[in-house]
mmCIF file of N, CA, C and O in Angstrom:
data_model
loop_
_atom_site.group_PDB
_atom_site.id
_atom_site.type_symbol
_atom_site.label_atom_id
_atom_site.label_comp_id
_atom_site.label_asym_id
_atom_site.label_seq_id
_atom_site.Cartn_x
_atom_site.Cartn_y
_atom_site.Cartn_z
ATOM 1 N N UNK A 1 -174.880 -19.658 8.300
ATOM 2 C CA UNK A 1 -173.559 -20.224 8.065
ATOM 3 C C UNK A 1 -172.721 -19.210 7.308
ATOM 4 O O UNK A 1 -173.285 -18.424 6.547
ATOM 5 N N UNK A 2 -171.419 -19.186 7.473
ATOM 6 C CA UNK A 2 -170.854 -18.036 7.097
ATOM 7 C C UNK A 2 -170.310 -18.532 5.617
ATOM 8 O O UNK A 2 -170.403 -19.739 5.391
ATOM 9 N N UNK A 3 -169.895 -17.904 4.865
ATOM 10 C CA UNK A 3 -169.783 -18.019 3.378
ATOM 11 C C UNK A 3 -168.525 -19.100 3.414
ATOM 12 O O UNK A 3 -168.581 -20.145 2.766
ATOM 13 N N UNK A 4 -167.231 -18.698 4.347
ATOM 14 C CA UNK A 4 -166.545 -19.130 3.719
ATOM 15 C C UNK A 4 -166.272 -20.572 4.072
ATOM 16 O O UNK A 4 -167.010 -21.215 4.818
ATOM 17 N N UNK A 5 -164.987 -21.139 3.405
ATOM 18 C CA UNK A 5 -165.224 -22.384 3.040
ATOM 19 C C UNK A 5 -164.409 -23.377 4.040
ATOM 20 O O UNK A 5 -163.194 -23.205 4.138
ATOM 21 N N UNK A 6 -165.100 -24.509 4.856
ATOM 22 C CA UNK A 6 -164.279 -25.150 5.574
ATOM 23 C C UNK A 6 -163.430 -25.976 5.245
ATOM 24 O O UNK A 6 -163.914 -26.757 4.425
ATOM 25 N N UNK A 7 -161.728 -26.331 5.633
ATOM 26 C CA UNK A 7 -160.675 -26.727 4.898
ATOM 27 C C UNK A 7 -160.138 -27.763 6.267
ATOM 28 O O UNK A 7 -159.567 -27.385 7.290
ATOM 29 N N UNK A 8 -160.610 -29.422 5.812
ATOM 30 C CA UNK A 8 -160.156 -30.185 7.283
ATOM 31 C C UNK A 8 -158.871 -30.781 7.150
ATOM 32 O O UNK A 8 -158.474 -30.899 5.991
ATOM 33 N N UNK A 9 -158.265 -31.110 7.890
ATOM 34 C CA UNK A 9 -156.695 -31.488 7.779
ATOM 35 C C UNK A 9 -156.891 -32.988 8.790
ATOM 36 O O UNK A 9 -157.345 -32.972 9.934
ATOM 37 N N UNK A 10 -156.524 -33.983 8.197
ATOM 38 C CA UNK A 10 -157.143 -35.201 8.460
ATOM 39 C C UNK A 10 -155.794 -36.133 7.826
ATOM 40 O O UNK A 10 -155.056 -35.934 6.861
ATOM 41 N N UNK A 11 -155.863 -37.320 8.932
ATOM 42 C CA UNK A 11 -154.738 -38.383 8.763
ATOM 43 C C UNK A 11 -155.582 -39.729 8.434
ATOM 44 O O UNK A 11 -156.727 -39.733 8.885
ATOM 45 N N UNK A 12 -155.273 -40.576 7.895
ATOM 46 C CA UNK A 12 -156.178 -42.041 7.565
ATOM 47 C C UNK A 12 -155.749 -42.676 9.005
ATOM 48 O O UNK A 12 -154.635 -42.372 9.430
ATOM 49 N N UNK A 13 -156.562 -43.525 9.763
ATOM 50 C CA UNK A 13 -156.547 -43.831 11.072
ATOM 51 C C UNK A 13 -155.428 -43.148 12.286
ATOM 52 O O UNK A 13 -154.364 -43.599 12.711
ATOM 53 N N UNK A 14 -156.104 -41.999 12.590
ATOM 54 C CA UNK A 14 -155.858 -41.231 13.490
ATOM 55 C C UNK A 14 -157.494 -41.156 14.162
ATOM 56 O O UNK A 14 -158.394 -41.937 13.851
ATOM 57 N N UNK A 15 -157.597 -40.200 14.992
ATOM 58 C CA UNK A 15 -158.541 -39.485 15.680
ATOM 59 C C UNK A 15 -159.304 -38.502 14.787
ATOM 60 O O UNK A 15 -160.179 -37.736 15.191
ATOM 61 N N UNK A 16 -158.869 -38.614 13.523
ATOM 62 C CA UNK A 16 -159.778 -37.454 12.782
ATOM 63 C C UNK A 16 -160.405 -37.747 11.590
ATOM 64 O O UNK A 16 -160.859 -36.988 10.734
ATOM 65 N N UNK A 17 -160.342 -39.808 11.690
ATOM 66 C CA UNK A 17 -161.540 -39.827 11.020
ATOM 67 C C UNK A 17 -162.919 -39.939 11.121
ATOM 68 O O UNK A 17 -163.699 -40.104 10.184
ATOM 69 N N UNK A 18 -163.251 -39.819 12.592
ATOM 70 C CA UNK A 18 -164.502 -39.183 12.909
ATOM 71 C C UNK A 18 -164.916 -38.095 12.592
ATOM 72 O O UNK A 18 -166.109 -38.122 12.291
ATOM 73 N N UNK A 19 -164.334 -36.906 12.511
ATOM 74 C CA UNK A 19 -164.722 -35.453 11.948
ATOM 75 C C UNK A 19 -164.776 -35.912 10.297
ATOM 76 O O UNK A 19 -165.664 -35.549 9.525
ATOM 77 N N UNK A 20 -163.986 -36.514 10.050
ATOM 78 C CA UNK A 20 -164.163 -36.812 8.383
ATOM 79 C C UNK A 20 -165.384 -37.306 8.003
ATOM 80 O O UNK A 20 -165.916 -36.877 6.979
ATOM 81 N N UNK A 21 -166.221 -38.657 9.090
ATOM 82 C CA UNK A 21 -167.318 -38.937 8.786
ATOM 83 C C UNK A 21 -168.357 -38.141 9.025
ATOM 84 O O UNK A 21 -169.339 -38.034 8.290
ATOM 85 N N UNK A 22 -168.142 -37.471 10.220
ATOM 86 C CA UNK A 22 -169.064 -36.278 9.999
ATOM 87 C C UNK A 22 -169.213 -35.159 9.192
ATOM 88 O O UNK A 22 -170.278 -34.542 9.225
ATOM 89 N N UNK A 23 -167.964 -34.678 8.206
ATOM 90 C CA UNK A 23 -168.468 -33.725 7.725
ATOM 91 C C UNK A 23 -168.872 -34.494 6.398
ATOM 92 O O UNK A 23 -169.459 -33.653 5.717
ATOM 93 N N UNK A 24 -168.838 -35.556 5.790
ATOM 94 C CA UNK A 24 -169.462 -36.690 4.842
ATOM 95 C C UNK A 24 -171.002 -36.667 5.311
ATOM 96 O O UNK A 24 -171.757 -36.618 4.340
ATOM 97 N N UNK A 25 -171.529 -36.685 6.312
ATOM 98 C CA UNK A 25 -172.524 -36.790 6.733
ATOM 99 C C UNK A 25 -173.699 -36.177 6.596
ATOM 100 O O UNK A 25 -174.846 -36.504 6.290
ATOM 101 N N UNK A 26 -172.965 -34.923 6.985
ATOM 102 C CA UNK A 26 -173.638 -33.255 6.756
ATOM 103 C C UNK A 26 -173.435 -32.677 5.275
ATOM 104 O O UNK A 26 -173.808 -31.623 4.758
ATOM 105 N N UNK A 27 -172.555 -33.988 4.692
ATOM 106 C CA UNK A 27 -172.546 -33.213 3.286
ATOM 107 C C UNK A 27 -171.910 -31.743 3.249
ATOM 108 O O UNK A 27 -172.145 -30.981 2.311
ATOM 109 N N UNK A 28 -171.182 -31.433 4.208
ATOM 110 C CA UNK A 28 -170.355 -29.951 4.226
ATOM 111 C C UNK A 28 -169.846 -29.797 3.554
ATOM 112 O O UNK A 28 -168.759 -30.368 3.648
ATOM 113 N N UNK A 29 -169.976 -29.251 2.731
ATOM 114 C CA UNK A 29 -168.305 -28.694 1.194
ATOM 115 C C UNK A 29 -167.636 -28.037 2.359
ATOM 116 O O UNK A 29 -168.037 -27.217 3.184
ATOM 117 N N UNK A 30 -166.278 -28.761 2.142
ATOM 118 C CA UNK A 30 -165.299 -28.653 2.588
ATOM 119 C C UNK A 30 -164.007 -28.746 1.469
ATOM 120 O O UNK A 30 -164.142 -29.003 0.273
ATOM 121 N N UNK A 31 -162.642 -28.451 2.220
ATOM 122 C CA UNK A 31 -161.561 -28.972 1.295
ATOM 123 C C UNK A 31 -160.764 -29.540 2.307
ATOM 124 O O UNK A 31 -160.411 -29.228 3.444
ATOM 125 N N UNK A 32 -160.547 -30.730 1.315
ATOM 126 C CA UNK A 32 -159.860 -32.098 2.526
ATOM 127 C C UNK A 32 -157.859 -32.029 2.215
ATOM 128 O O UNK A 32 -157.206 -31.894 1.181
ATOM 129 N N UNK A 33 -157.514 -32.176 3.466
ATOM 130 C CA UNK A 33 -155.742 -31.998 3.217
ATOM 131 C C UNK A 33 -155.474 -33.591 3.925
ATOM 132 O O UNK A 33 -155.728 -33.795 5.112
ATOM 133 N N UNK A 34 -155.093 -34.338 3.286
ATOM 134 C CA UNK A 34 -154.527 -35.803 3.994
ATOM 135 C C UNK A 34 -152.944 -35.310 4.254
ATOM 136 O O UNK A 34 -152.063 -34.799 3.563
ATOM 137 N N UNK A 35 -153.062 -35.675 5.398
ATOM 138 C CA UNK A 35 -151.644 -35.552 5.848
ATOM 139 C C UNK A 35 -150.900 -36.982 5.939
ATOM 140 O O UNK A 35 -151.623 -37.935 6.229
ATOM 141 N N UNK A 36 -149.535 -37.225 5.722
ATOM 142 C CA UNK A 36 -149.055 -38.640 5.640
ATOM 143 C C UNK A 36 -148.275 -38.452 6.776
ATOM 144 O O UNK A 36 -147.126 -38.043 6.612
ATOM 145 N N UNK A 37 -148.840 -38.758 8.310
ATOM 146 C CA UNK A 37 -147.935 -39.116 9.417
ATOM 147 C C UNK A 37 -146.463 -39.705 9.475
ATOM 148 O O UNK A 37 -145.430 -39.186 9.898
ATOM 149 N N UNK A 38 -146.698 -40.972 8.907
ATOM 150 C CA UNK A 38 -145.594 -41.748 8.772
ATOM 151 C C UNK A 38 -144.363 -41.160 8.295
ATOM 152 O O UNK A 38 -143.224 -41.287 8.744
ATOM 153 N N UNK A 39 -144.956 -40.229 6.915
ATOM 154 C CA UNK A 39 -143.589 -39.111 6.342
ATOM 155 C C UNK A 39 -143.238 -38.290 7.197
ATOM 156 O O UNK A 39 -142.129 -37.754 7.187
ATOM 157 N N UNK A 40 -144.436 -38.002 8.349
ATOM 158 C CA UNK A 40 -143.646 -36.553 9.345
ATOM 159 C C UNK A 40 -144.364 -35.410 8.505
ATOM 160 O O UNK A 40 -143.538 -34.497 8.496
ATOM 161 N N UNK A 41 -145.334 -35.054 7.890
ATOM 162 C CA UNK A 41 -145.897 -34.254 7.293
ATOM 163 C C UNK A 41 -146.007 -33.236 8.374
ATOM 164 O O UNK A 41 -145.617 -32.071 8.308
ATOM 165 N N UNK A 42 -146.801 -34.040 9.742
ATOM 166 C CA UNK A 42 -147.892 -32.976 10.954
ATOM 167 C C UNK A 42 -146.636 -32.167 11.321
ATOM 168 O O UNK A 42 -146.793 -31.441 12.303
ATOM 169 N N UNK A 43 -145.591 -32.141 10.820
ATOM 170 C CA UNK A 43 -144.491 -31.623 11.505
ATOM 171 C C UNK A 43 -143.369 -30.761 10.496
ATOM 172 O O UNK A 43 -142.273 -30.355 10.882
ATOM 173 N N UNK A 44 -143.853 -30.617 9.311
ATOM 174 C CA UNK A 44 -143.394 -29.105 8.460
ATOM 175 C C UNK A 44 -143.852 -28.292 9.126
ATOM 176 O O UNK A 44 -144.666 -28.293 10.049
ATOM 177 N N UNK A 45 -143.194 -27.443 8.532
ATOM 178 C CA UNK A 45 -143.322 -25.782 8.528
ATOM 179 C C UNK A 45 -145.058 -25.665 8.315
ATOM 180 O O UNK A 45 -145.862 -25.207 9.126
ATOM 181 N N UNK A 46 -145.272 -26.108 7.261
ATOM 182 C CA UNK A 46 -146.279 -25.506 6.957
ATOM 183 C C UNK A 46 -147.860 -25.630 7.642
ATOM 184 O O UNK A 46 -148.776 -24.819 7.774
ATOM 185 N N UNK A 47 -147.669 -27.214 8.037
ATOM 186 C CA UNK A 47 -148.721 -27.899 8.597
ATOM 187 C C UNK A 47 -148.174 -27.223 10.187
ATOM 188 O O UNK A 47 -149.091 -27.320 11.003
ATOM 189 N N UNK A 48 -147.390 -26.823 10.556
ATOM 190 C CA UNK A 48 -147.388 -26.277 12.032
ATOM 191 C C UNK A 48 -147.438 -24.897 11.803
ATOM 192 O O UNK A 48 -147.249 -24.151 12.763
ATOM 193 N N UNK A 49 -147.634 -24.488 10.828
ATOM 194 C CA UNK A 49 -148.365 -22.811 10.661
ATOM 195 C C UNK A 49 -149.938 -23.392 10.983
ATOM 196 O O UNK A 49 -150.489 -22.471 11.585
ATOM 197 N N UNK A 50 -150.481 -24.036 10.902
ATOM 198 C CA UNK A 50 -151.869 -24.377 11.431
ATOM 199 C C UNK A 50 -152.031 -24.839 12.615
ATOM 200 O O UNK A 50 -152.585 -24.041 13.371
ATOM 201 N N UNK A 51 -151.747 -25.862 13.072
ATOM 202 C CA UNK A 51 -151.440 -26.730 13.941
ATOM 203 C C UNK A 51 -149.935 -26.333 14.980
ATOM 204 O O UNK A 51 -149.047 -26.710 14.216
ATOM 205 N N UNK A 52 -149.539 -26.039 15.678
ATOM 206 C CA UNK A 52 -148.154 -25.885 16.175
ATOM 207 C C UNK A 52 -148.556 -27.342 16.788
ATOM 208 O O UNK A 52 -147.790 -28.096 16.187
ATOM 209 N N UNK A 53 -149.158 -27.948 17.452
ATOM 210 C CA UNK A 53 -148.889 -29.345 17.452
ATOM 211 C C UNK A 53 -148.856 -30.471 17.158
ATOM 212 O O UNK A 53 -148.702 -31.527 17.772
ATOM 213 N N UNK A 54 -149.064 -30.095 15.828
ATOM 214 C CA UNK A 54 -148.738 -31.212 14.676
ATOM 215 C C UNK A 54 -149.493 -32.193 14.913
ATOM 216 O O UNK A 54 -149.015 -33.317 14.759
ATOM 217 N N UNK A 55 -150.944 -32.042 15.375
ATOM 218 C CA UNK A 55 -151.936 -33.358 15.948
ATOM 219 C C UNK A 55 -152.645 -32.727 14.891
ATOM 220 O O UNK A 55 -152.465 -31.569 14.514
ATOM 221 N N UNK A 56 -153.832 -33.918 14.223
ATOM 222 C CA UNK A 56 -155.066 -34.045 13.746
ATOM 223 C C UNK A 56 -156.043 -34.487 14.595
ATOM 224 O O UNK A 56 -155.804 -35.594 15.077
ATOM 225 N N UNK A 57 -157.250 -33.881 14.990
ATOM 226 C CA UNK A 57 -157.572 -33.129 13.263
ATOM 227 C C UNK A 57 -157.446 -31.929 13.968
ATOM 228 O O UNK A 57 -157.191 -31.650 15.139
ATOM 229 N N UNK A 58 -157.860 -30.846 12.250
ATOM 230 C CA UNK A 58 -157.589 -29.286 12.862
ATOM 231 C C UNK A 58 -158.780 -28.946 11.394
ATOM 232 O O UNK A 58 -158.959 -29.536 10.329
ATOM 233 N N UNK A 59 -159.220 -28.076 11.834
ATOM 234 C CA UNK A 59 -160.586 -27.653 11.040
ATOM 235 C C UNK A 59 -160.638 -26.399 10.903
ATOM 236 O O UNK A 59 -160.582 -25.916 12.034
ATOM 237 N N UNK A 60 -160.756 -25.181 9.727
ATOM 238 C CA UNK A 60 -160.311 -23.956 9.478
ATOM 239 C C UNK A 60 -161.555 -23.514 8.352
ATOM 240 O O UNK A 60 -161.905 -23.882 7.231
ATOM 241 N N UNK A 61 -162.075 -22.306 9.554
ATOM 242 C CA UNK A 61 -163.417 -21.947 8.737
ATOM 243 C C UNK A 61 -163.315 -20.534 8.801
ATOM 244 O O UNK A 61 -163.834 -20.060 9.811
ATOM 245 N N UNK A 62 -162.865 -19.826 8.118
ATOM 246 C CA UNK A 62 -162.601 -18.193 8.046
ATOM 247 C C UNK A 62 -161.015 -17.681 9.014
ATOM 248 O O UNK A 62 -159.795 -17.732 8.857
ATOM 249 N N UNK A 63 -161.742 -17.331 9.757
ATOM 250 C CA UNK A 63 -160.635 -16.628 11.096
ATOM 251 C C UNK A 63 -160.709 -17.737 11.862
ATOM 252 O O UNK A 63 -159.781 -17.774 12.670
ATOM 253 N N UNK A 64 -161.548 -18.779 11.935
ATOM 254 C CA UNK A 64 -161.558 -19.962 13.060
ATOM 255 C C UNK A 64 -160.463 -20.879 13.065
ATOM 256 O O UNK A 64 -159.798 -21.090 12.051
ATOM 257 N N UNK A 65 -160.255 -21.410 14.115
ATOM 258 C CA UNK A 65 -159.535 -22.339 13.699
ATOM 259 C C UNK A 65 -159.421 -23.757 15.277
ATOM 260 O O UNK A 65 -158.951 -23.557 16.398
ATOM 261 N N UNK A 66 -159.851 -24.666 14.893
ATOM 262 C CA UNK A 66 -160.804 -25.794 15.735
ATOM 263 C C UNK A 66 -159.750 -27.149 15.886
ATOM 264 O O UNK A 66 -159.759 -27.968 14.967
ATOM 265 N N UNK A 67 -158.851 -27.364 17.057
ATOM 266 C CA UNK A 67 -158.245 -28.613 16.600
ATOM 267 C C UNK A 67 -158.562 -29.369 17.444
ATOM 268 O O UNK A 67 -157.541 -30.057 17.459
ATOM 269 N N UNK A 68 -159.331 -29.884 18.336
ATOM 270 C CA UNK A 68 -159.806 -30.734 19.581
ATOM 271 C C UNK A 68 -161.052 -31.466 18.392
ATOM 272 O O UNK A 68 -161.879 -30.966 17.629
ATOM 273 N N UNK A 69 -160.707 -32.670 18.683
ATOM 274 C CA UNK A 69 -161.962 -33.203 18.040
ATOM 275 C C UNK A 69 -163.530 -33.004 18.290
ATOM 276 O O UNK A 69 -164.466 -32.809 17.515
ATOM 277 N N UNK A 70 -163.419 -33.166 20.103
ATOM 278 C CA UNK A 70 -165.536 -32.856 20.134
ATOM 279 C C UNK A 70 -165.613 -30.951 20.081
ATOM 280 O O UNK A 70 -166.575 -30.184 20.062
ATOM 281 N N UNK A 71 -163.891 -30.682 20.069
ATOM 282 C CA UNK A 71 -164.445 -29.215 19.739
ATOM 283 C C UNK A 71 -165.030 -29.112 17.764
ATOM 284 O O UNK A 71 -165.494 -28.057 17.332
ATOM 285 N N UNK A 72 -164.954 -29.728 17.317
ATOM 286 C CA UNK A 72 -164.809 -30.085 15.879
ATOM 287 C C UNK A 72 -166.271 -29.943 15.852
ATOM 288 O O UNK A 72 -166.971 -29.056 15.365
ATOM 289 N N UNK A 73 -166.636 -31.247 16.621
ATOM 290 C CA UNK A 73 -168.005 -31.871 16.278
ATOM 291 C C UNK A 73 -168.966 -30.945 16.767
ATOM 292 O O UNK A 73 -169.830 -30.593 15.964
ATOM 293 N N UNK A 74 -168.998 -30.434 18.023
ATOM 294 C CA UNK A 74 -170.026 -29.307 18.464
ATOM 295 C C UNK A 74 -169.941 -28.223 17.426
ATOM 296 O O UNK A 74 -170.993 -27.945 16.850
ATOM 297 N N UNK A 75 -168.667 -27.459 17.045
ATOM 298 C CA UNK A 75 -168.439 -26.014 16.254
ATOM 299 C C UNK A 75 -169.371 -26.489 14.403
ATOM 300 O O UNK A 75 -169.944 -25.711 13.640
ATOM 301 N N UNK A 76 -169.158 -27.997 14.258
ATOM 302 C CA UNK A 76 -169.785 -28.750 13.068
ATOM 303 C C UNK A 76 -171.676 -28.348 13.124
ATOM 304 O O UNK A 76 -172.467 -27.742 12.402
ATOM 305 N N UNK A 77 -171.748 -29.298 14.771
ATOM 306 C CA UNK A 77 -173.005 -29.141 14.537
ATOM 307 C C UNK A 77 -173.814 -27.809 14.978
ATOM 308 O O UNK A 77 -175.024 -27.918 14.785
ATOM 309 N N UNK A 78 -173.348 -26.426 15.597
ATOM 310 C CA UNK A 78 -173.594 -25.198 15.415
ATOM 311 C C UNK A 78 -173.580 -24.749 14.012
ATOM 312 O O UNK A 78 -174.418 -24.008 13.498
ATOM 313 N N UNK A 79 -172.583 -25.251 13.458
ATOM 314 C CA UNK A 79 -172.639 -24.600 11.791
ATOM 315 C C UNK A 79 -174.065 -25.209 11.041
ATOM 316 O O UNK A 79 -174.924 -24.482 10.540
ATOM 317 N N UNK A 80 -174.114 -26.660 11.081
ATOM 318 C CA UNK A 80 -175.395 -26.596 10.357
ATOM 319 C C UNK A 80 -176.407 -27.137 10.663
ATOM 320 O O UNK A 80 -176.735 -28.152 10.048
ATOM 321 N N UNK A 81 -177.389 -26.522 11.929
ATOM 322 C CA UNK A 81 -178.419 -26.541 12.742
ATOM 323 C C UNK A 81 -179.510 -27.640 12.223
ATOM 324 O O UNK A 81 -180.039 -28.555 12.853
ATOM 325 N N UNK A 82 -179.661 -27.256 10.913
ATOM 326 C CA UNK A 82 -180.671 -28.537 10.136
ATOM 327 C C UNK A 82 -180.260 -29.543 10.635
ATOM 328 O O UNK A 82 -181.021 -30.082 11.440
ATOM 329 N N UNK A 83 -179.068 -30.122 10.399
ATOM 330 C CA UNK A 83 -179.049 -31.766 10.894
ATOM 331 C C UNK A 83 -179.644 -32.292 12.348
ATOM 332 O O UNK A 83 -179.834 -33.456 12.701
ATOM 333 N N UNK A 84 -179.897 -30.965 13.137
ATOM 334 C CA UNK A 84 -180.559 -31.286 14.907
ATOM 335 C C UNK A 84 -179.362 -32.229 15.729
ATOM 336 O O UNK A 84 -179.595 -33.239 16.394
ATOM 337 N N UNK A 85 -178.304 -31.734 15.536
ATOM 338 C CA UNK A 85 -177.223 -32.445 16.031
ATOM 339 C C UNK A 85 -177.181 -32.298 17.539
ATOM 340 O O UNK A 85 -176.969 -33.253 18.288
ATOM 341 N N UNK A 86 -177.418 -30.907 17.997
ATOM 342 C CA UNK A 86 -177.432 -30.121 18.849
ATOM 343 C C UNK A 86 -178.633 -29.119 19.085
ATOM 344 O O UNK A 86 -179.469 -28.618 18.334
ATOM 345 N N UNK A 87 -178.366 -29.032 20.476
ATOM 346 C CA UNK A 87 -179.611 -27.456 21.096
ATOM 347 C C UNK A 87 -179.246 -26.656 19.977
ATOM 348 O O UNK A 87 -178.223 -26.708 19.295
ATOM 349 N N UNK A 88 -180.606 -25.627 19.858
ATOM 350 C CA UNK A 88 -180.134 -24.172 19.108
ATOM 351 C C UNK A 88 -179.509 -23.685 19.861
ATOM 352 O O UNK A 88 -179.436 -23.795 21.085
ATOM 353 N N UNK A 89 -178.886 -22.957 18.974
ATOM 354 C CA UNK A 89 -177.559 -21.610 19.889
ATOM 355 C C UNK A 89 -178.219 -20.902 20.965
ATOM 356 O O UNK A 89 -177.629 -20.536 21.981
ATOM 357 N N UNK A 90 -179.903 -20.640 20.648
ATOM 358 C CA UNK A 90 -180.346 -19.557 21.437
ATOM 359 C C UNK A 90 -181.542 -20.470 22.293
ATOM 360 O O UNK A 90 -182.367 -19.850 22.964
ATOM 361 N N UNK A 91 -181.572 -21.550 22.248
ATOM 362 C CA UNK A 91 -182.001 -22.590 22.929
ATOM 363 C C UNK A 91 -181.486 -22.528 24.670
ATOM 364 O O UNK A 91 -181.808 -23.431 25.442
#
């Protein structure tokens, strides 16, 4: 697993509180960003420097950057093989 640190960008009932329960799951240190839809957050400047489509979720692990949810969950369970989420990589 690579050092650095995964940072998820997550709305309260959207589509990305499944990645939320999963990375709860796996116990991933992560850093969590709640975005407030309703305010129009997914749609600053800043949150579309990540996202240009202002959808959750979006998941940011070094140079990576993951916003499809089962792309979430597969790139999740490659990162931490212990849980047997998935085949090994070299499986």
């Amino acid at each position: 697993m690579s050092n650095a640190r995964l940072t998820f960008y997550h709305s309260p009932n959207t589509r990305s509180t499944g990645v939320r329960m999963l990375l709860e799951e796996l116990a991933a240190p992560h850093d969590l960003h709640v975005l407030n839809m309703r305010a129009g957050e997914q749609t600053r400047p800043a949150y579309l420097a990540i996202n240009p489509m202002g959808k959750v979720p979006a998941l940011t692990h070094g140079d990576a950057l993951i916003t499809e949810q089962v792309a979430i969950y597969i790139y999740l369970a490659d990162l931490f093989p212990a849980a047997g989420l998935a085949p090994a990589l070299d499986d």
